[in-house]
GROMACS .gro file of C-alpha atoms in nm:
model
  292
    1MET     CA    1   0.000   0.000   0.000
    2THR     CA    2   0.127   0.347  -0.086
    3SER     CA    3   0.173   0.535   0.242
    4THR     CA    4   0.491   0.733   0.180
    5ILE     CA    5   0.619   0.992  -0.067
    6ALA     CA    6   0.891   0.836  -0.280
    7ASP     CA    7   1.246   0.957  -0.211
    8PHE     CA    8   1.142   1.161   0.093
    9GLU     CA    9   1.298   1.100   0.434
   10TYR     CA   10   1.063   1.025   0.723
   11ARG     CA   11   1.106   1.116   1.085
   12ARG     CA   12   0.909   1.192   1.400
   13VAL     CA   13   0.962   1.537   1.544
   14PRO     CA   14   0.852   1.647   1.894
   15VAL     CA   15   0.659   1.976   1.867
   16ALA     CA   16   0.480   2.008   2.202
   17ASP     CA   17   0.454   1.828   2.534
   18GLY     CA   18   0.364   1.469   2.448
   19VAL     CA   19   0.304   1.545   2.081
   20SER     CA   20   0.528   1.442   1.792
   21LEU     CA   21   0.444   1.477   1.425
   22ASN     CA   22   0.515   1.232   1.147
   23VAL     CA   23   0.686   1.428   0.869
   24ALA     CA   24   0.827   1.362   0.523
   25VAL     CA   25   1.114   1.586   0.410
   26GLY     CA   26   1.270   1.607   0.064
   27GLY     CA   27   1.464   1.835  -0.167
   28THR     CA   28   1.695   2.128  -0.101
   29GLY     CA   29   1.651   2.503  -0.119
   30SER     CA   30   1.418   2.754   0.045
   31PRO     CA   31   1.168   2.576   0.270
   32ILE     CA   32   0.798   2.526   0.210
   33VAL     CA   33   0.566   2.336   0.442
   34LEU     CA   34   0.260   2.162   0.294
   35LEU     CA   35  -0.038   2.084   0.519
   36HIS     CA   36  -0.300   1.826   0.422
   37GLY     CA   37  -0.678   1.834   0.450
   38PHE     CA   38  -0.966   1.605   0.544
   39PRO     CA   39  -1.003   1.310   0.520
   40GLN     CA   40  -0.643   1.273   0.415
   41THR     CA   41  -0.281   1.266   0.528
   42HIS     CA   42   0.042   1.425   0.407
   43LEU     CA   43   0.025   1.175   0.119
   44MET     CA   44  -0.214   1.408  -0.069
   45TRP     CA   45   0.089   1.624  -0.154
   46ARG     CA   46   0.288   1.339  -0.312
   47HIS     CA   47   0.286   1.481  -0.667
   48VAL     CA   48   0.327   1.849  -0.576
   49ALA     CA   49   0.596   1.769  -0.320
   50ALA     CA   50   0.802   1.573  -0.572
   51ASP     CA   51   0.776   1.862  -0.817
   52LEU     CA   52   0.872   2.134  -0.567
   53ALA     CA   53   1.159   1.927  -0.425
   54SER     CA   54   1.363   2.000  -0.737
   55ASP     CA   55   1.439   2.347  -0.599
   56HIS     CA   56   1.292   2.367  -0.248
   57THR     CA   57   1.314   2.189   0.083
   58VAL     CA   58   0.965   2.042   0.108
   59ILE     CA   59   0.821   1.951   0.448
   60CYS     CA   60   0.500   1.744   0.459
   61PRO     CA   61   0.372   1.660   0.807
   62ASP     CA   62   0.065   1.478   0.923
   63LEU     CA   63  -0.125   1.729   1.134
   64ARG     CA   64  -0.175   1.667   1.504
   65GLY     CA   65  -0.461   1.418   1.529
   66TYR     CA   66  -0.419   1.279   1.176
   67GLY     CA   67  -0.221   1.011   0.997
   68ALA     CA   68   0.080   0.879   1.187
   69SER     CA   69   0.117   1.188   1.406
   70ASP     CA   70   0.023   1.182   1.773
   71LYS     CA   71  -0.342   1.220   1.866
   72PRO     CA   72  -0.367   1.373   2.213
   73ALA     CA   73  -0.698   1.339   2.393
   74GLU     CA   74  -0.917   1.649   2.374
   75THR     CA   75  -0.885   1.797   2.723
   76ASP     CA   76  -1.042   2.132   2.637
   77GLY     CA   77  -1.104   2.353   2.334
   78THR     CA   78  -0.736   2.438   2.298
   79THR     CA   79  -0.610   2.084   2.225
   80TYR     CA   80  -0.711   2.107   1.858
   81ALA     CA   81  -0.745   2.483   1.826
   82LYS     CA   82  -0.590   2.600   1.502
   83ARG     CA   83  -0.367   2.821   1.716
   84THR     CA   84  -0.226   2.510   1.884
   85MET     CA   85  -0.192   2.322   1.555
   86ALA     CA   86  -0.021   2.623   1.394
   87ALA     CA   87   0.225   2.638   1.682
   88ASP     CA   88   0.303   2.270   1.612
   89ILE     CA   89   0.402   2.359   1.256
   90VAL     CA   90   0.622   2.651   1.359
   91ALA     CA   91   0.793   2.426   1.615
   92LEU     CA   92   0.834   2.154   1.353
   93ALA     CA   93   1.001   2.386   1.102
   94ARG     CA   94   1.227   2.529   1.371
   95ALA     CA   95   1.331   2.180   1.479
   96LEU     CA   96   1.426   2.113   1.116
   97GLY     CA   97   1.636   2.430   1.108
   98HIS     CA   98   1.396   2.679   0.948
   99ASP     CA   99   1.304   2.998   1.135
  100ARG     CA  100   1.119   3.134   0.831
  101PHE     CA  101   0.932   2.936   0.568
  102ALA     CA  102   0.654   2.943   0.312
  103LEU     CA  103   0.335   2.761   0.406
  104ALA     CA  104   0.059   2.606   0.196
  105GLY     CA  105  -0.246   2.427   0.330
  106HIS     CA  106  -0.543   2.247   0.182
  107ASP     CA  107  -0.883   2.224   0.353
  108ARG     CA  108  -0.821   2.172   0.728
  109GLY     CA  109  -0.453   2.235   0.670
  110ALA     CA  110  -0.540   2.568   0.510
  111LEU     CA  111  -0.716   2.673   0.831
  112VAL     CA  112  -0.402   2.584   1.027
  113ALA     CA  113  -0.195   2.778   0.773
  114PHE     CA  114  -0.429   3.078   0.799
  115ARG     CA  115  -0.390   3.083   1.176
  116ALA     CA  116  -0.012   3.046   1.148
  117GLY     CA  117  -0.003   3.347   0.918
  118LEU     CA  118  -0.196   3.559   1.168
  119ASP     CA  119  -0.012   3.437   1.478
  120HIS     CA  120   0.341   3.415   1.333
  121PRO     CA  121   0.373   3.689   1.068
  122GLY     CA  122   0.750   3.711   1.110
  123THR     CA  123   0.786   3.339   1.045
  124ILE     CA  124   0.557   3.276   0.746
  125THR     CA  125   0.706   3.434   0.432
  126HIS     CA  126   0.431   3.333   0.188
  127LEU     CA  127   0.091   3.174   0.245
  128ALA     CA  128  -0.130   2.961   0.019
  129CYS     CA  129  -0.478   2.839   0.118
  130LEU     CA  130  -0.655   2.583  -0.101
  131ASP     CA  131  -1.034   2.552  -0.118
  132VAL     CA  132  -1.146   2.700   0.213
  133LEU     CA  133  -1.284   3.016   0.361
  134PRO     CA  134  -1.155   3.149   0.692
  135THR     CA  135  -1.348   2.980   0.972
  136LEU     CA  136  -1.547   3.287   1.073
  137ASP     CA  137  -1.657   3.348   0.714
  138MET     CA  138  -1.734   2.981   0.656
  139TRP     CA  139  -1.996   2.979   0.931
  140ASP     CA  140  -2.138   3.310   0.813
  141VAL     CA  141  -2.210   3.184   0.460
  142MET     CA  142  -2.376   2.860   0.571
  143HIS     CA  143  -2.751   2.916   0.585
  144GLY     CA  144  -3.078   2.760   0.480
  145THR     CA  145  -3.099   2.436   0.288
  146THR     CA  146  -2.774   2.507   0.100
  147ALA     CA  147  -2.593   2.447   0.430
  148ALA     CA  148  -2.677   2.077   0.396
  149VAL     CA  149  -2.361   2.042   0.186
  150GLY     CA  150  -2.169   2.106   0.509
  151PHE     CA  151  -2.361   1.861   0.727
  152HIS     CA  152  -2.037   1.718   0.863
  153LEU     CA  153  -1.945   2.060   1.006
  154TYR     CA  154  -2.260   2.061   1.218
  155LEU     CA  155  -2.233   1.695   1.316
  156MET     CA  156  -1.877   1.729   1.444
  157ALA     CA  157  -1.957   2.057   1.621
  158GLN     CA  158  -2.167   1.866   1.875
  159PRO     CA  159  -2.042   1.799   2.231
  160PRO     CA  160  -1.813   1.499   2.281
  161GLY     CA  161  -1.975   1.158   2.257
  162LEU     CA  162  -2.248   1.135   1.997
  163PRO     CA  163  -2.060   1.242   1.681
  164GLU     CA  164  -1.767   1.014   1.762
  165ARG     CA  165  -1.998   0.715   1.812
  166MET     CA  166  -2.199   0.784   1.498
  167ILE     CA  167  -1.891   0.824   1.278
  168ALA     CA  168  -1.704   0.528   1.427
  169ALA     CA  169  -2.007   0.305   1.357
  170GLY     CA  170  -1.959   0.357   0.983
  171ALA     CA  171  -1.619   0.519   0.949
  172ASP     CA  172  -1.533   0.395   0.600
  173ALA     CA  173  -1.873   0.499   0.466
  174PHE     CA  174  -1.847   0.841   0.632
  175PHE     CA  175  -1.496   0.930   0.522
  176GLY     CA  176  -1.534   0.758   0.186
  177HIS     CA  177  -1.840   0.973   0.115
  178PHE     CA  178  -1.623   1.287   0.100
  179LEU     CA  179  -1.351   1.121  -0.108
  180ASP     CA  180  -1.624   1.030  -0.357
  181ILE     CA  181  -1.832   1.347  -0.380
  182TRP     CA  182  -1.550   1.603  -0.359
  183ALA     CA  183  -1.339   1.460  -0.643
  184ASN     CA  184  -1.417   1.555  -1.002
  185ASP     CA  185  -1.164   1.292  -1.111
  186PRO     CA  186  -1.191   0.980  -0.892
  187ALA     CA  187  -0.882   0.833  -1.062
  188ALA     CA  188  -0.675   1.104  -0.893
  189ILE     CA  189  -0.708   0.905  -0.569
  190PRO     CA  190  -0.616   0.548  -0.665
  191ALA     CA  191  -0.730   0.252  -0.461
  192ASP     CA  192  -0.415   0.215  -0.254
  193VAL     CA  193  -0.412   0.585  -0.160
  194ARG     CA  194  -0.783   0.578  -0.082
  195ALA     CA  195  -0.725   0.277   0.144
  196ALA     CA  196  -0.444   0.463   0.322
  197TYR     CA  197  -0.674   0.761   0.383
  198LEU     CA  198  -0.955   0.540   0.513
  199ASP     CA  199  -0.720   0.343   0.738
  200ALA     CA  200  -0.576   0.662   0.885
  201SER     CA  201  -0.914   0.828   0.935
  202ARG     CA  202  -1.072   0.521   1.089
  203GLU     CA  203  -0.800   0.524   1.355
  204ALA     CA  204  -0.841   0.896   1.425
  205VAL     CA  205  -1.214   0.954   1.470
  206PRO     CA  206  -1.194   1.126   1.813
  207SER     CA  207  -0.913   1.362   1.711
  208ILE     CA  208  -1.066   1.446   1.373
  209VAL     CA  209  -1.395   1.531   1.544
  210ALA     CA  210  -1.205   1.739   1.801
  211ASP     CA  211  -1.037   1.933   1.520
  212TYR     CA  212  -1.376   2.016   1.368
  213ARG     CA  213  -1.533   2.087   1.708
  214ALA     CA  214  -1.265   2.348   1.773
  215SER     CA  215  -1.365   2.522   1.451
  216ALA     CA  216  -1.717   2.570   1.589
  217GLY     CA  217  -1.581   2.716   1.912
  218ILE     CA  218  -1.241   2.850   1.998
  219ASP     CA  219  -1.129   2.902   1.637
  220VAL     CA  220  -1.425   3.136   1.580
  221GLU     CA  221  -1.333   3.329   1.893
  222HIS     CA  222  -0.976   3.371   1.772
  223ASP     CA  223  -1.087   3.488   1.427
  224LYS     CA  224  -1.329   3.739   1.577
  225ALA     CA  225  -1.059   3.878   1.804
  226ASP     CA  226  -0.821   3.925   1.511
  227LEU     CA  227  -1.089   4.086   1.296
  228GLU     CA  228  -1.178   4.333   1.570
  229ALA     CA  229  -0.811   4.409   1.641
  230GLY     CA  230  -0.736   4.471   1.273
  231ASN     CA  231  -0.489   4.184   1.254
  232ARG     CA  232  -0.439   4.082   0.892
  233LEU     CA  233  -0.213   3.853   0.689
  234ARG     CA  234   0.096   4.058   0.614
  235MET     CA  235   0.267   3.823   0.369
  236PRO     CA  236   0.182   3.755   0.001
  237VAL     CA  237  -0.123   3.528  -0.002
  238ALA     CA  238  -0.254   3.299  -0.276
  239VAL     CA  239  -0.599   3.140  -0.252
  240LEU     CA  240  -0.708   2.872  -0.498
  241GLN     CA  241  -1.071   2.780  -0.476
  242GLN     CA  242  -1.364   2.614  -0.644
  243ASP     CA  243  -1.659   2.844  -0.701
  244TRP     CA  244  -1.855   2.749  -0.391
  245GLY     CA  245  -1.988   3.103  -0.386
  246ALA     CA  246  -2.201   3.040  -0.693
  247ALA     CA  247  -2.397   2.775  -0.503
  248LEU     CA  248  -2.397   2.930  -0.158
  249GLY     CA  249  -2.429   3.296  -0.257
  250PHE     CA  250  -2.106   3.464  -0.153
  251ASP     CA  251  -1.805   3.636  -0.309
  252ALA     CA  252  -1.505   3.434  -0.195
  253ALA     CA  253  -1.246   3.680  -0.326
  254ALA     CA  254  -1.410   3.964  -0.136
  255LEU     CA  255  -1.421   3.763   0.186
  256TRP     CA  256  -1.055   3.672   0.155
  257SER     CA  257  -0.953   4.027   0.064
  258ALA     CA  258  -1.073   4.145   0.404
  259TRP     CA  259  -0.803   3.927   0.561
  260ALA     CA  260  -0.523   3.949   0.305
  261PRO     CA  261  -0.424   4.288   0.155
  262ASP     CA  262  -0.167   4.122  -0.074
  263LEU     CA  263  -0.399   3.860  -0.222
  264ARG     CA  264  -0.421   3.672  -0.548
  265HIS     CA  265  -0.743   3.474  -0.561
  266THR     CA  266  -0.777   3.215  -0.836
  267GLY     CA  267  -1.072   2.997  -0.929
  268VAL     CA  268  -1.011   2.636  -1.027
  269THR     CA  269  -1.221   2.397  -1.235
  270CYS     CA  270  -1.089   2.072  -1.088
  271GLY     CA  271  -1.243   1.913  -0.780
  272HIS     CA  272  -1.171   1.978  -0.415
  273PHE     CA  273  -0.867   1.750  -0.411
  274MET     CA  274  -0.677   1.983  -0.642
  275ALA     CA  275  -0.325   1.882  -0.538
  276GLU     CA  276  -0.407   1.532  -0.663
  277GLU     CA  277  -0.639   1.623  -0.950
  278ALA     CA  278  -0.424   1.905  -1.097
  279PRO     CA  279  -0.080   1.877  -0.934
  280ALA     CA  280   0.112   2.058  -1.208
  281ASP     CA  281  -0.123   2.356  -1.181
  282ILE     CA  282  -0.090   2.365  -0.803
  283ALA     CA  283   0.289   2.338  -0.813
  284LYS     CA  284   0.300   2.626  -1.063
  285ALA     CA  285   0.069   2.837  -0.846
  286LEU     CA  286   0.292   2.779  -0.545
  287ARG     CA  287   0.603   2.871  -0.743
  288ASP     CA  288   0.428   3.187  -0.863
  289LEU     CA  289   0.347   3.271  -0.503
  290LEU     CA  290   0.706   3.215  -0.390
  291ALA     CA  291   0.826   3.450  -0.664
  292ARG     CA  292   0.623   3.739  -0.524
   0.00000   0.00000   0.00000
């Protein structure tokens, strides 16, 4: 089964008390960290990482709570706050010798990257967010029957207990549902990779739910505080996104512009899993960002 990125070196790196991350590192040159989304692992970056490694040091971790990284029990809302997960990534890069680095995230990883950009502006040189809205905006645009597309957000926002039991009772069906409906090109996630994603997710139900639960609580509080304080992303920002706004009735570029003065917002025609469905396009977009 494919569970590693070819020619990348693997290690476990302590990033917080009792928490180590599984990370793949390859290439040489200026560093870029790539953060995966749901329901995936670092393996989603396999094509883009191999491309970028020709002239960059590429760092692909499994996020806290995902893949082969540690999955601490949710003790309170901070355990899987994006602030905590962003601090993991800064600590990881520093442990690998990089005090400043570019950062790209997809889906859940993009929310971690967004928070890292706000909390660590002197550390993040360039920021790319793939197919998300900032958490505060995401909740604001979900309304009426169109919000049914985000049913999982509401399910995993519930207090501990019920969502974990419901998802664990049919984990492969639950996680597989998103791999199926979010991909325009199912062949982009071959059977062995799909199996790796399902295996990893099945073993991480409590921590995945805790990650989502934080985004209905403490992450919103943090975003509101930054918005009110006028804290914005100071680095060059690239956002690549499907046109969810057409279905849900919002202007994604306008929402992102409120957070990122130096923004380039690009629509894509591939599916949600763009790093696997259109890896050459994503690698080029990241190189364009790094050239800014």
